[in-house]
Tab-separated table of C-alpha atoms and ligand atoms in Angstrom:
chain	number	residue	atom	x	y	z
A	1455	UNK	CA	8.248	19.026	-7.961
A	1456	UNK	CA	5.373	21.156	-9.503
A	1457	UNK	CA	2.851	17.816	-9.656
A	1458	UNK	CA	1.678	15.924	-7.749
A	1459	UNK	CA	-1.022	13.018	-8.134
A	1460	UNK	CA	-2.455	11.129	-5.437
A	1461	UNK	CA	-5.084	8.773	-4.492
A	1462	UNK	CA	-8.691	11.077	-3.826
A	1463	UNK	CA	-8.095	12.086	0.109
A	1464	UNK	CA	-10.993	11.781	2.576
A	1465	UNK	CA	-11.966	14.024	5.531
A	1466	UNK	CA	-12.176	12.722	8.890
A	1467	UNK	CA	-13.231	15.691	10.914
A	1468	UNK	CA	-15.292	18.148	9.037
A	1469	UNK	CA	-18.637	20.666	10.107
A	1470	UNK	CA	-20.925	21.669	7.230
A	1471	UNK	CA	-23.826	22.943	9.462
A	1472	UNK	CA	-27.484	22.960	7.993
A	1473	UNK	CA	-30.268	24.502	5.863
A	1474	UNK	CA	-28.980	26.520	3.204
A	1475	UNK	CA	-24.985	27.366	3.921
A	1476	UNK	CA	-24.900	23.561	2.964
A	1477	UNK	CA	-25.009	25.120	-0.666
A	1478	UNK	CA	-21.766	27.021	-0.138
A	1479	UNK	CA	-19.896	24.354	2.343
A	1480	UNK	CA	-20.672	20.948	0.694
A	1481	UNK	CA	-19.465	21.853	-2.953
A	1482	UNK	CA	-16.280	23.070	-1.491
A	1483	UNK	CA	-15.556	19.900	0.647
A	1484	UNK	CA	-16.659	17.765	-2.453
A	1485	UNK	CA	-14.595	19.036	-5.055
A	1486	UNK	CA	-11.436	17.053	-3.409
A	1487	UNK	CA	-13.031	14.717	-0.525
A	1488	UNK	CA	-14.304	11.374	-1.646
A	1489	UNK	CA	-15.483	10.727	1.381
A	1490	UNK	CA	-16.162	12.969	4.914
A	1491	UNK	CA	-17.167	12.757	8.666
A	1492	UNK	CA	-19.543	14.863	9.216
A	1493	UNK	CA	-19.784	16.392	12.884
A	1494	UNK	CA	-23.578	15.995	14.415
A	1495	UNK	CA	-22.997	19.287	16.575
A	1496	UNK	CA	-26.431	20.792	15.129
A	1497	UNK	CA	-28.450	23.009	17.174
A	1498	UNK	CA	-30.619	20.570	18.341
A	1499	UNK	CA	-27.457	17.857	17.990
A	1500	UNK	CA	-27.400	15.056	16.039
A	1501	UNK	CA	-28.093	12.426	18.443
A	1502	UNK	CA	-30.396	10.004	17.053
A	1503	UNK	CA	-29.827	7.337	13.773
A	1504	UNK	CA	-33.399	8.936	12.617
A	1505	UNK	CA	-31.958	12.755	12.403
A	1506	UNK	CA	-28.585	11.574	11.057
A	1507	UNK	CA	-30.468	9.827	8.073
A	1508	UNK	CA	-32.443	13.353	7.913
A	1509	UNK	CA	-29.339	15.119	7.933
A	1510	UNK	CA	-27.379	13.131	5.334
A	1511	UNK	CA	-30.179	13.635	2.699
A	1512	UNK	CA	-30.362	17.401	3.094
A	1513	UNK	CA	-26.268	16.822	2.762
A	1514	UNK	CA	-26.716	14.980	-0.096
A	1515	UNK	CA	-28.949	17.094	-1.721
A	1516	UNK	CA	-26.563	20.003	-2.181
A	1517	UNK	CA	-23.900	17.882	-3.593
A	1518	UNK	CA	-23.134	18.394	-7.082
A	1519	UNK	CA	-23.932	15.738	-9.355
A	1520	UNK	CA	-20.428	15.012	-10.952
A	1521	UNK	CA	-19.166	14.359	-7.359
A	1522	UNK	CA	-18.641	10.964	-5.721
A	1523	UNK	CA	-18.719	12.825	-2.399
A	1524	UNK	CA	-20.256	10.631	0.306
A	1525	UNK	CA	-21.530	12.016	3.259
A	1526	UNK	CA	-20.205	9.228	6.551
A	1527	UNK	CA	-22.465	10.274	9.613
A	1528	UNK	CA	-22.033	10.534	13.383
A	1529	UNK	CA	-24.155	10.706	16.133
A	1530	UNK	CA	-23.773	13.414	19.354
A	1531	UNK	CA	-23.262	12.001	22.943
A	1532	UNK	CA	-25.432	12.574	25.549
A	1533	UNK	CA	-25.595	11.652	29.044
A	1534	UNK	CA	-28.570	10.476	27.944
A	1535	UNK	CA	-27.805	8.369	24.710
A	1536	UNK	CA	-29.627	5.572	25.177
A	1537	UNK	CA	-27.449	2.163	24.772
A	1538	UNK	CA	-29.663	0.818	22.101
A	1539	UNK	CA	-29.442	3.623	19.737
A	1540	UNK	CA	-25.857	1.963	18.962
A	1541	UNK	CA	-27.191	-1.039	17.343
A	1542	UNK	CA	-29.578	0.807	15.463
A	1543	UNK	CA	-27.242	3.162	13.943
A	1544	UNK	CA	-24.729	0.325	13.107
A	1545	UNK	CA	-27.385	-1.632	11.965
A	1546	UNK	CA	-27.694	1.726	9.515
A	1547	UNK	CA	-24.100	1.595	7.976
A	1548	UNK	CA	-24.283	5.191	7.366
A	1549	UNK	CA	-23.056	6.111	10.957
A	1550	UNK	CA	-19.759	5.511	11.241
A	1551	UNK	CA	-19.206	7.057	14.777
A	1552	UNK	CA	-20.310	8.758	17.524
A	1553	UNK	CA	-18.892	11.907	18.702
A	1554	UNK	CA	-18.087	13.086	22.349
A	1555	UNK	CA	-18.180	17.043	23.137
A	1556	UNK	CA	-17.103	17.308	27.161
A	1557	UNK	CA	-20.316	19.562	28.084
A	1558	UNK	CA	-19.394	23.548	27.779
A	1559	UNK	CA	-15.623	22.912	25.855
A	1560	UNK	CA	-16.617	24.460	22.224
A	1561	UNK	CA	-19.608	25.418	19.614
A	1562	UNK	CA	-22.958	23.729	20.390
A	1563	UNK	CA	-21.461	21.741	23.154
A	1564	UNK	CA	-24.126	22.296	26.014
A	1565	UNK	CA	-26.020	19.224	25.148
A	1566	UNK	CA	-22.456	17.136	25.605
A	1567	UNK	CA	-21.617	14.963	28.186
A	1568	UNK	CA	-21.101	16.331	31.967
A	1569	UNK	CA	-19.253	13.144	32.973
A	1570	UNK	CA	-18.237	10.238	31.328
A	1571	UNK	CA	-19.279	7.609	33.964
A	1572	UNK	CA	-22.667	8.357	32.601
A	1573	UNK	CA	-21.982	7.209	29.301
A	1574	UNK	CA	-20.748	3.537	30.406
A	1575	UNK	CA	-23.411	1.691	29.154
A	1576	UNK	CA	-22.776	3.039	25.640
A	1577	UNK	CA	-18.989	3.139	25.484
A	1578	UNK	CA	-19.644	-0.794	26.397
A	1579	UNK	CA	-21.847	-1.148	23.280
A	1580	UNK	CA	-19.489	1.208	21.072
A	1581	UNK	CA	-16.875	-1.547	22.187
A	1582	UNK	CA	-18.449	-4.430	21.522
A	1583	UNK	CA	-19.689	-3.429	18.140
A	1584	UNK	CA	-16.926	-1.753	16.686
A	1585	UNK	CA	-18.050	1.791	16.691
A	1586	UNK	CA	-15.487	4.404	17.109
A	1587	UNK	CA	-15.389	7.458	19.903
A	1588	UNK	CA	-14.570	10.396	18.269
A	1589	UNK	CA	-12.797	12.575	21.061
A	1590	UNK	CA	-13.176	16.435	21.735
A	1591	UNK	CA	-9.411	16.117	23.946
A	1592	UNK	CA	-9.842	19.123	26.264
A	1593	UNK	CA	-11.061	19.024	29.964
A	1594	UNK	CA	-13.115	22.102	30.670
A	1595	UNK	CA	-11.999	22.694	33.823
A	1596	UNK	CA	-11.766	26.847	34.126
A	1597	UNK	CA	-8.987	26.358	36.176
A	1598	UNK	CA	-6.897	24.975	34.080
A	1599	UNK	CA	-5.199	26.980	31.754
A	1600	UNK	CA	-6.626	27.415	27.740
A	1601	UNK	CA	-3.695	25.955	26.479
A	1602	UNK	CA	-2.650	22.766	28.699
A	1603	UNK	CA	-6.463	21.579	28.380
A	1604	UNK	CA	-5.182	19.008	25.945
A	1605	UNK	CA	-2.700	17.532	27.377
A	1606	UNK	CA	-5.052	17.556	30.836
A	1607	UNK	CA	-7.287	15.800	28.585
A	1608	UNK	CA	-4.995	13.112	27.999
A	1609	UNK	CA	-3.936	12.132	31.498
A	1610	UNK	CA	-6.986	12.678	33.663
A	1611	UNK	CA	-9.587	11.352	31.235
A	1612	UNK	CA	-8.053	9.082	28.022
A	1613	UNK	CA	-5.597	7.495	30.003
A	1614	UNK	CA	-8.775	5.915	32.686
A	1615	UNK	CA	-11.034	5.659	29.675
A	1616	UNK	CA	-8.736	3.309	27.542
A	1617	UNK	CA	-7.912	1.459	30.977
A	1618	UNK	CA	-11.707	0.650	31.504
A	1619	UNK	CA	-12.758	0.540	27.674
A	1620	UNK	CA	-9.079	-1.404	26.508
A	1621	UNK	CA	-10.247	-2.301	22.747
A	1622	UNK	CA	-13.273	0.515	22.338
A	1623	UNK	CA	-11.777	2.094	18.956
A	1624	UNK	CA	-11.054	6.116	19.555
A	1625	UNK	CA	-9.616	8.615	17.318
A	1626	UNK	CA	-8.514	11.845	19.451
A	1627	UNK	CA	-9.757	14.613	17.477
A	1628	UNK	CA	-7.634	17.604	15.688
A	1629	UNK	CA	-4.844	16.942	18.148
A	1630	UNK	CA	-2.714	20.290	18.842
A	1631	UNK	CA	0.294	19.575	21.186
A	1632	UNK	CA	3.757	17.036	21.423
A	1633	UNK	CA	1.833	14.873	24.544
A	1634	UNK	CA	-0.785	14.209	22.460
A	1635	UNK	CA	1.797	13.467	19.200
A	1636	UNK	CA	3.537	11.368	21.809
A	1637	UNK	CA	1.095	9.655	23.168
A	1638	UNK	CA	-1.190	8.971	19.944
A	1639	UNK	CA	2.245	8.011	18.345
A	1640	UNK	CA	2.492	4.979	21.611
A	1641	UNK	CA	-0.842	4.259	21.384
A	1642	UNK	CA	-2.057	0.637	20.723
A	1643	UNK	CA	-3.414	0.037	16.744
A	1644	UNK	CA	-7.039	0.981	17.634
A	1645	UNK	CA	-6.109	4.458	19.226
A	1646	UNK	CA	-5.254	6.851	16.197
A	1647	UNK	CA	-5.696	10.761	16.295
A	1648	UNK	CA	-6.498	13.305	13.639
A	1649	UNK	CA	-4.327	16.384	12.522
A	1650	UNK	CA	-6.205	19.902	11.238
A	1651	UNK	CA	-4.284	22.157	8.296
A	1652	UNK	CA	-4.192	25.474	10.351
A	1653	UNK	CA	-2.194	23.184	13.370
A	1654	UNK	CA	0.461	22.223	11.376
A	1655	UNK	CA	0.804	25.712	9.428
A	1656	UNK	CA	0.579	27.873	12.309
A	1657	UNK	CA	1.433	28.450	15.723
A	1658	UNK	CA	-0.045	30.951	18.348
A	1659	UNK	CA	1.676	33.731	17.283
A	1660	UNK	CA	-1.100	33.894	14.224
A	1661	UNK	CA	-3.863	34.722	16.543
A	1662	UNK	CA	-2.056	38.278	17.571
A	1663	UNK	CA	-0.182	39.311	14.505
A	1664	UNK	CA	-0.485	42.797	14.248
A	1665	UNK	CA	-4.324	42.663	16.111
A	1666	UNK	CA	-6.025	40.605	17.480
A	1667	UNK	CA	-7.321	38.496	14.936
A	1668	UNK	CA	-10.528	35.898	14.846
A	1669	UNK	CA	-10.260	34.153	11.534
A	1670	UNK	CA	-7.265	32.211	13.333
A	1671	UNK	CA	-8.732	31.324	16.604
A	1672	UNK	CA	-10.513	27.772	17.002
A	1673	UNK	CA	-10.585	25.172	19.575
A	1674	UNK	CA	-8.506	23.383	20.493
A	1675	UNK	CA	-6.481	26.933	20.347
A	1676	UNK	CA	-3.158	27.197	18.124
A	1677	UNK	CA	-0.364	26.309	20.333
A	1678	UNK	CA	3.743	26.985	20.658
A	1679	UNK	CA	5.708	26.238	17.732
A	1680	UNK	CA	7.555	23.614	19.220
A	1681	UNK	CA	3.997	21.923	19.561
A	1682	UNK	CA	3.699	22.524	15.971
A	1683	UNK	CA	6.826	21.186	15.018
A	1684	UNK	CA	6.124	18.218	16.937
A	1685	UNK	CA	2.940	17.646	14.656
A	1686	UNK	CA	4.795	18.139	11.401
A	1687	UNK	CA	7.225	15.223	12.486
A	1688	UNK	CA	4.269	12.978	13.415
A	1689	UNK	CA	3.131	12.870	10.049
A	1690	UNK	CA	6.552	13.026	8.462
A	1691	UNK	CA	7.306	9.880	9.851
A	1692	UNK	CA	4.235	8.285	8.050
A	1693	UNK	CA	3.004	6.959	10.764
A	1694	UNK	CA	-0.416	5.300	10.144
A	1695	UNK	CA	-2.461	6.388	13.199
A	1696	UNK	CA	-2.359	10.360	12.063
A	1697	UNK	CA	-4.701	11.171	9.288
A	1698	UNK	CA	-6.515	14.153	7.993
A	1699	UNK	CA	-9.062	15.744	9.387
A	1700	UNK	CA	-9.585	19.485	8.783
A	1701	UNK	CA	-12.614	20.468	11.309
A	1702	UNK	CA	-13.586	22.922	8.732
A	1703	UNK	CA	-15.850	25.012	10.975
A	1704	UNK	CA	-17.652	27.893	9.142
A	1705	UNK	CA	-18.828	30.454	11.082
A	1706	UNK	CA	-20.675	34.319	10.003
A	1707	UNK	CA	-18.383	36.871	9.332
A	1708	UNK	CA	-20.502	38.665	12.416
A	1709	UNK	CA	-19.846	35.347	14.444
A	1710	UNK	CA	-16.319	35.293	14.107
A	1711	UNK	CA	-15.866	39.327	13.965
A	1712	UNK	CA	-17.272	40.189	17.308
A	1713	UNK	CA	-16.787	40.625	21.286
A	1714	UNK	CA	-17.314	37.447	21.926
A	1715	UNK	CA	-16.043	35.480	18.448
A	1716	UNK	CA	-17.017	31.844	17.772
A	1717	UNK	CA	-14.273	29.227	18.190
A	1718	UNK	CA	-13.633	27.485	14.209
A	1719	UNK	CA	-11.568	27.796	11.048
A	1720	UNK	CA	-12.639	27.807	7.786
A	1721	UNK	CA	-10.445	25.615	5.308
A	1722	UNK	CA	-12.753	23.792	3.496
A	1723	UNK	CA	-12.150	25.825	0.205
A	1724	UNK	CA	-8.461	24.943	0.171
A	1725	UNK	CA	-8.196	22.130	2.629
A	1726	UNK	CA	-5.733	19.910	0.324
A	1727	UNK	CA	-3.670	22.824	-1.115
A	1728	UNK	CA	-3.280	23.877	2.772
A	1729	UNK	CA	-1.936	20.337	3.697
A	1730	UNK	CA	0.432	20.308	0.829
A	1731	UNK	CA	1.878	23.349	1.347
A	1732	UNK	CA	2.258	22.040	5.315
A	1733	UNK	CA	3.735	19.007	3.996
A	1734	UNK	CA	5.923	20.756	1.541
A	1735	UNK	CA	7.410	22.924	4.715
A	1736	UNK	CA	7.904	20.063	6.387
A	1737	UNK	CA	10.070	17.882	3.432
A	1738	UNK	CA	7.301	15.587	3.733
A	1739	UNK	CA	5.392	15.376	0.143
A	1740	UNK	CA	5.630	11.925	-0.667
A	1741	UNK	CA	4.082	11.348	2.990
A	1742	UNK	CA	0.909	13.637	1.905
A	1743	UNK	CA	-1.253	10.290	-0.117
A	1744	UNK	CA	-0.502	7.838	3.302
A	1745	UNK	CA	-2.100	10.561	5.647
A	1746	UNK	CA	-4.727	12.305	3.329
A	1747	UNK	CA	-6.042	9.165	1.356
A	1748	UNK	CA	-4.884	5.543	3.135
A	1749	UNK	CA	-4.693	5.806	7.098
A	1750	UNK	CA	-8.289	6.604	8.016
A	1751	UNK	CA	-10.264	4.811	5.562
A	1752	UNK	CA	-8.358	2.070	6.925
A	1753	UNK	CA	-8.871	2.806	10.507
A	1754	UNK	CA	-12.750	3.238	10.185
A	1755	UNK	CA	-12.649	-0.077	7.940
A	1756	UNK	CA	-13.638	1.501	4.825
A	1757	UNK	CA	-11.959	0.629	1.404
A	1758	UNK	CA	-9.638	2.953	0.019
A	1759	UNK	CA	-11.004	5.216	-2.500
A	1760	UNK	CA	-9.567	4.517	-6.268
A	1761	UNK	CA	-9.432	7.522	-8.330
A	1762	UNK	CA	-6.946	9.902	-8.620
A	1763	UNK	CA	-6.607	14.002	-8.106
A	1764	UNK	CA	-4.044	16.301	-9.297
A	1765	UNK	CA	-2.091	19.024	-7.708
A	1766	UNK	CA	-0.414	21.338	-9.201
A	1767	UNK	CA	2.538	24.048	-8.430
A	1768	UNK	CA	0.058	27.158	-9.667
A	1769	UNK	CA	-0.437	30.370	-7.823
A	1770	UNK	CA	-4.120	30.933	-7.233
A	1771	UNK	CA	-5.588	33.804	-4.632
A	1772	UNK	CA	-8.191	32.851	-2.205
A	1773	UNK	CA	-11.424	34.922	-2.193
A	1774	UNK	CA	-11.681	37.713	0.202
A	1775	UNK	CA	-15.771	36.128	1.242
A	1776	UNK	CA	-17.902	32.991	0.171
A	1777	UNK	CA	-21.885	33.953	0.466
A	1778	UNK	CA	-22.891	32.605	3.704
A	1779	UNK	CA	-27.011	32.263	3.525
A	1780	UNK	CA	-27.047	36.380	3.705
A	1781	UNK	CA	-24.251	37.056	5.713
A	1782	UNK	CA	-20.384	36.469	4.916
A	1783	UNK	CA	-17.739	33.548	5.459
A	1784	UNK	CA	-14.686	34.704	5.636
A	1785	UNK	CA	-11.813	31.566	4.645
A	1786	UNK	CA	-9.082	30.582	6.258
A	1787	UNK	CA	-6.487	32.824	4.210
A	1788	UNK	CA	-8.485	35.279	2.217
A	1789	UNK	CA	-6.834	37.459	-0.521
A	1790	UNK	CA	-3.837	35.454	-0.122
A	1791	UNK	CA	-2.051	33.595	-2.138
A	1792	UNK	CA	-1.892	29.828	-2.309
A	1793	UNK	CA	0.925	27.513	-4.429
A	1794	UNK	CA	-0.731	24.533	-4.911
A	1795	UNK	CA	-3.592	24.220	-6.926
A	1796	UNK	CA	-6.304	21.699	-7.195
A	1797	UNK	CA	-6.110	20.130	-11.027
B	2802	LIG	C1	-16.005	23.705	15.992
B	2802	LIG	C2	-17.314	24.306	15.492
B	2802	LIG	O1	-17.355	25.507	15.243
B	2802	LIG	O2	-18.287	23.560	15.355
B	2802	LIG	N1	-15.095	24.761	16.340
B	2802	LIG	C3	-13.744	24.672	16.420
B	2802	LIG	O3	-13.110	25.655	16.832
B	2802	LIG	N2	-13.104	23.580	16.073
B	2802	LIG	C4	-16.281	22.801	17.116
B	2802	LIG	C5	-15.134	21.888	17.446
B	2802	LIG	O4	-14.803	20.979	16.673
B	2802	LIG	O5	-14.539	22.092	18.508
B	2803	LIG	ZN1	-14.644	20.003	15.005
C-alpha cells in the first residue's frame, strides 16, 4: 500500500505551551489534527474556566486561517479546585476535561494534587456532570522504582478511585506498560486510555543508544519491549477504548540538552506519519482511522470529524531544529528519514 486516506484524526493528549512558541507548535499540530486536547500545565496552570477561555484565544490566534483546527480545553487540578468551577466550565462547552498531575510526577506539576481525598468534592461533580478525569498514571512515590510507577499507579490509586467514583468518565493518559494495556483493555465502557507515537515505536533501549540521549526521554519513561509489544497489540485489535494521543511536549534545545533535562517528546511535526509507520510495523494499517479519527471523539461525545487526509508512501527528512521563540526545538527524529508523508 503506498496510500492511504482516512477520516481527519484528532489529538487527545497534546502540550503547545504559551506566548510566542504557539507560532511554531500550533501550525504543526493543525496541519493534520481537526481537533486537540490541550494540556492546562502552564506556569501558573490552567485551573480556572476564565484562563482556559484566555488561553484558547491566544491558541486560536496562531492558527492558520485555512485550518479547521479547534482548540478543546482542560482545566488543572488542584487540591484546591473549587467544586463549582465544574459547572461553570461545562456550562462553557469549550472545556472538555479536567486534568490530574499527582503533585511532583512531571513538568509544571507542583501545583497538582498531593492526595486525592482532597479532590472528592470535585470528582463527585466531574461524575455527575459528565466531565472526564484525564489521568497522569504514575504514583510518585521515590521509593518505588521509575519504571513500575505505572503499573503502581494502577493498583494503589485507579483501582480505589473507580471503586468510589464507579461511572466518573477517565481516560488514563499516554499509557506505557501491558498492566495498564490489560487493564484499560477490561475496563468498563467509560474507562478508556490514550497511546503516545514514541511508546509504540520505541522501547528503553532508545534512551541509551550509543549515549545517553534526551530527545527520547519523557514521562511516563519508555519501557521494555515486551511492554511495547503489548501496546502495539492493543490497538491492533481495534479496540475502541485506545485512541491517539501524542503528548507532544516541546521543550528548549537547552531544556532538554542539559544536567538535569526536562521530561517530553516532541512529535507534533510528524505525529500521524509516526503512528503510521507504528501501525505499519505492527500489520495494523487498516486499524490506524478507528484509533486516530473515531474512538475518542466518541468517548468525549464529540461528532466525528468529516473530511478526509491523505498519506502517502514518500520519503521526506525531518528538520534537524524548528525556531523555538530564540532558542531551538529539537523533533522527535531530526535529520531522519520518515516514509509516510502527509498529502
Ligand atoms: C510533559 C510536559 O513536558 O509538559 N512531559 C512529558 O514527558 N510527557 C508532561 C506530561 O505529560 O507528563
Ligand atoms: Zn502530557
Amino acid at each position: 500500500m503506498d496510500k492511504l486516506t482516512i477520516t481527519q484524526p484528532d489529538d487527545w493528549h497534546l502540550h503547545v505551551r504559551d506566548a510566542e512558541v504557539l507560532k511554531t507548535v500550533v501550525p504543526h499540530s493543525a496541519r493534520c489534527f481537526g481537533r486537540a486536547i490541550i494540556m492546562p500545565n502552564l506556569k501558573p496552570p490552567v485551573t480556572t474556566t476564565t484562563q482556559a477561555l484566555a488561553y484558547r484565544q491566544r491558541i486560536q490566534a496562531v492558527t492558520p486561517e485555512n485550518r479547521n483546527f479547534q482548540a478543546l480545553m482542560t482545566l488543572y487540578l488542584t487540591d484546591n479546585t473549587d467544586p463549582q468551577e465544574i459547572q461553570k466550565a461545562k456550562d462553557s462547552t469549550a472545556i472538555h476535561a479536567v486534568k490530574y498531575y499527582p503533585a511532583g510526577a512531571t513538568t509544571n506539576s507542583d501545583s497538582g494534587v498531593t492526595d486525592l481525598s482532597k479532590t472528592y468534592a470535585v470528582l463527585e461533580a466531574m461524575q455527575t456532570l459528565g466531565m472526564p478525569l484525564l489521568l497522569h498514571g504514575e504514583v510518585t512515590d521515590s521509593q518505588v522504582d521509575v519504571f513500575d510507577r505505572e503499573a503502581v499507579f494502577i493498583d494503589k490509586i485507579l483501582i480505589p478511585l473507580i471503586k468510589r467514583f464507579p461511572s466518573l468518565k477517565i481516560v488514563l493518559e499516554h499509557i506505557t506498560t501491558r498492566q495498564a494495556a490489560e487493564f484499560i483493555g477490561a475496563a468498563p465502557e467509560h474507562i478508556a486510555a490514550t497511546i503516545t507515537p514514541q511508546h509504540l515505536l520505541y522501547n528503553r533501549n532508545e534512551i541509551f543508544k550509543g549515549g545517553i540521549r534526551p530527545h527520547y526521554f519523557c514521562l511516563p519513561v519508555l519501557k521494555r519491549e515486551q511492554h511495547r509489544q503489548a501496546l502495539l497489540d492493543a490497538v491492533s485489535s481495534g479496540n475502541r477504548k485506545f485512541f491517539l494521543g501524542t503528548d507532544s511536549a516541546p521543550h528548549s534545545q537547552a531544556n532538554k540538552e542539559n544536567a538535569c533535562g526536562c521530561a517530553g517528546i516532541y512529535s507534533a511535526h510528524a505525529a500521524i506519519e509516526f503512528y503510521a509507520e507504528a501501525f505499519e510495523q505492527a500489520g495494523a494499517l487498516d486499524k490506524l482511522e478507528g484509533f486516530a479519527s473515531f474512538y475518542g471523539a466518541d468517548f468525549y461525545g464529540l461528532p466525528r470529524n468529516t473530511s478526509k487526509i491523505t498519506l502517502l508512501k514518500q520519503a521526506w527528512t525531518i528538520p534537524d531544529y524548528y525556531h523555538f521563540n530564540d532558542e531551538k526545538l529539537i523533533p522527535l527524529n531530526a535529520n531522519q528519514t520518515m516514509r509516510w508523508q502527509l498529502g
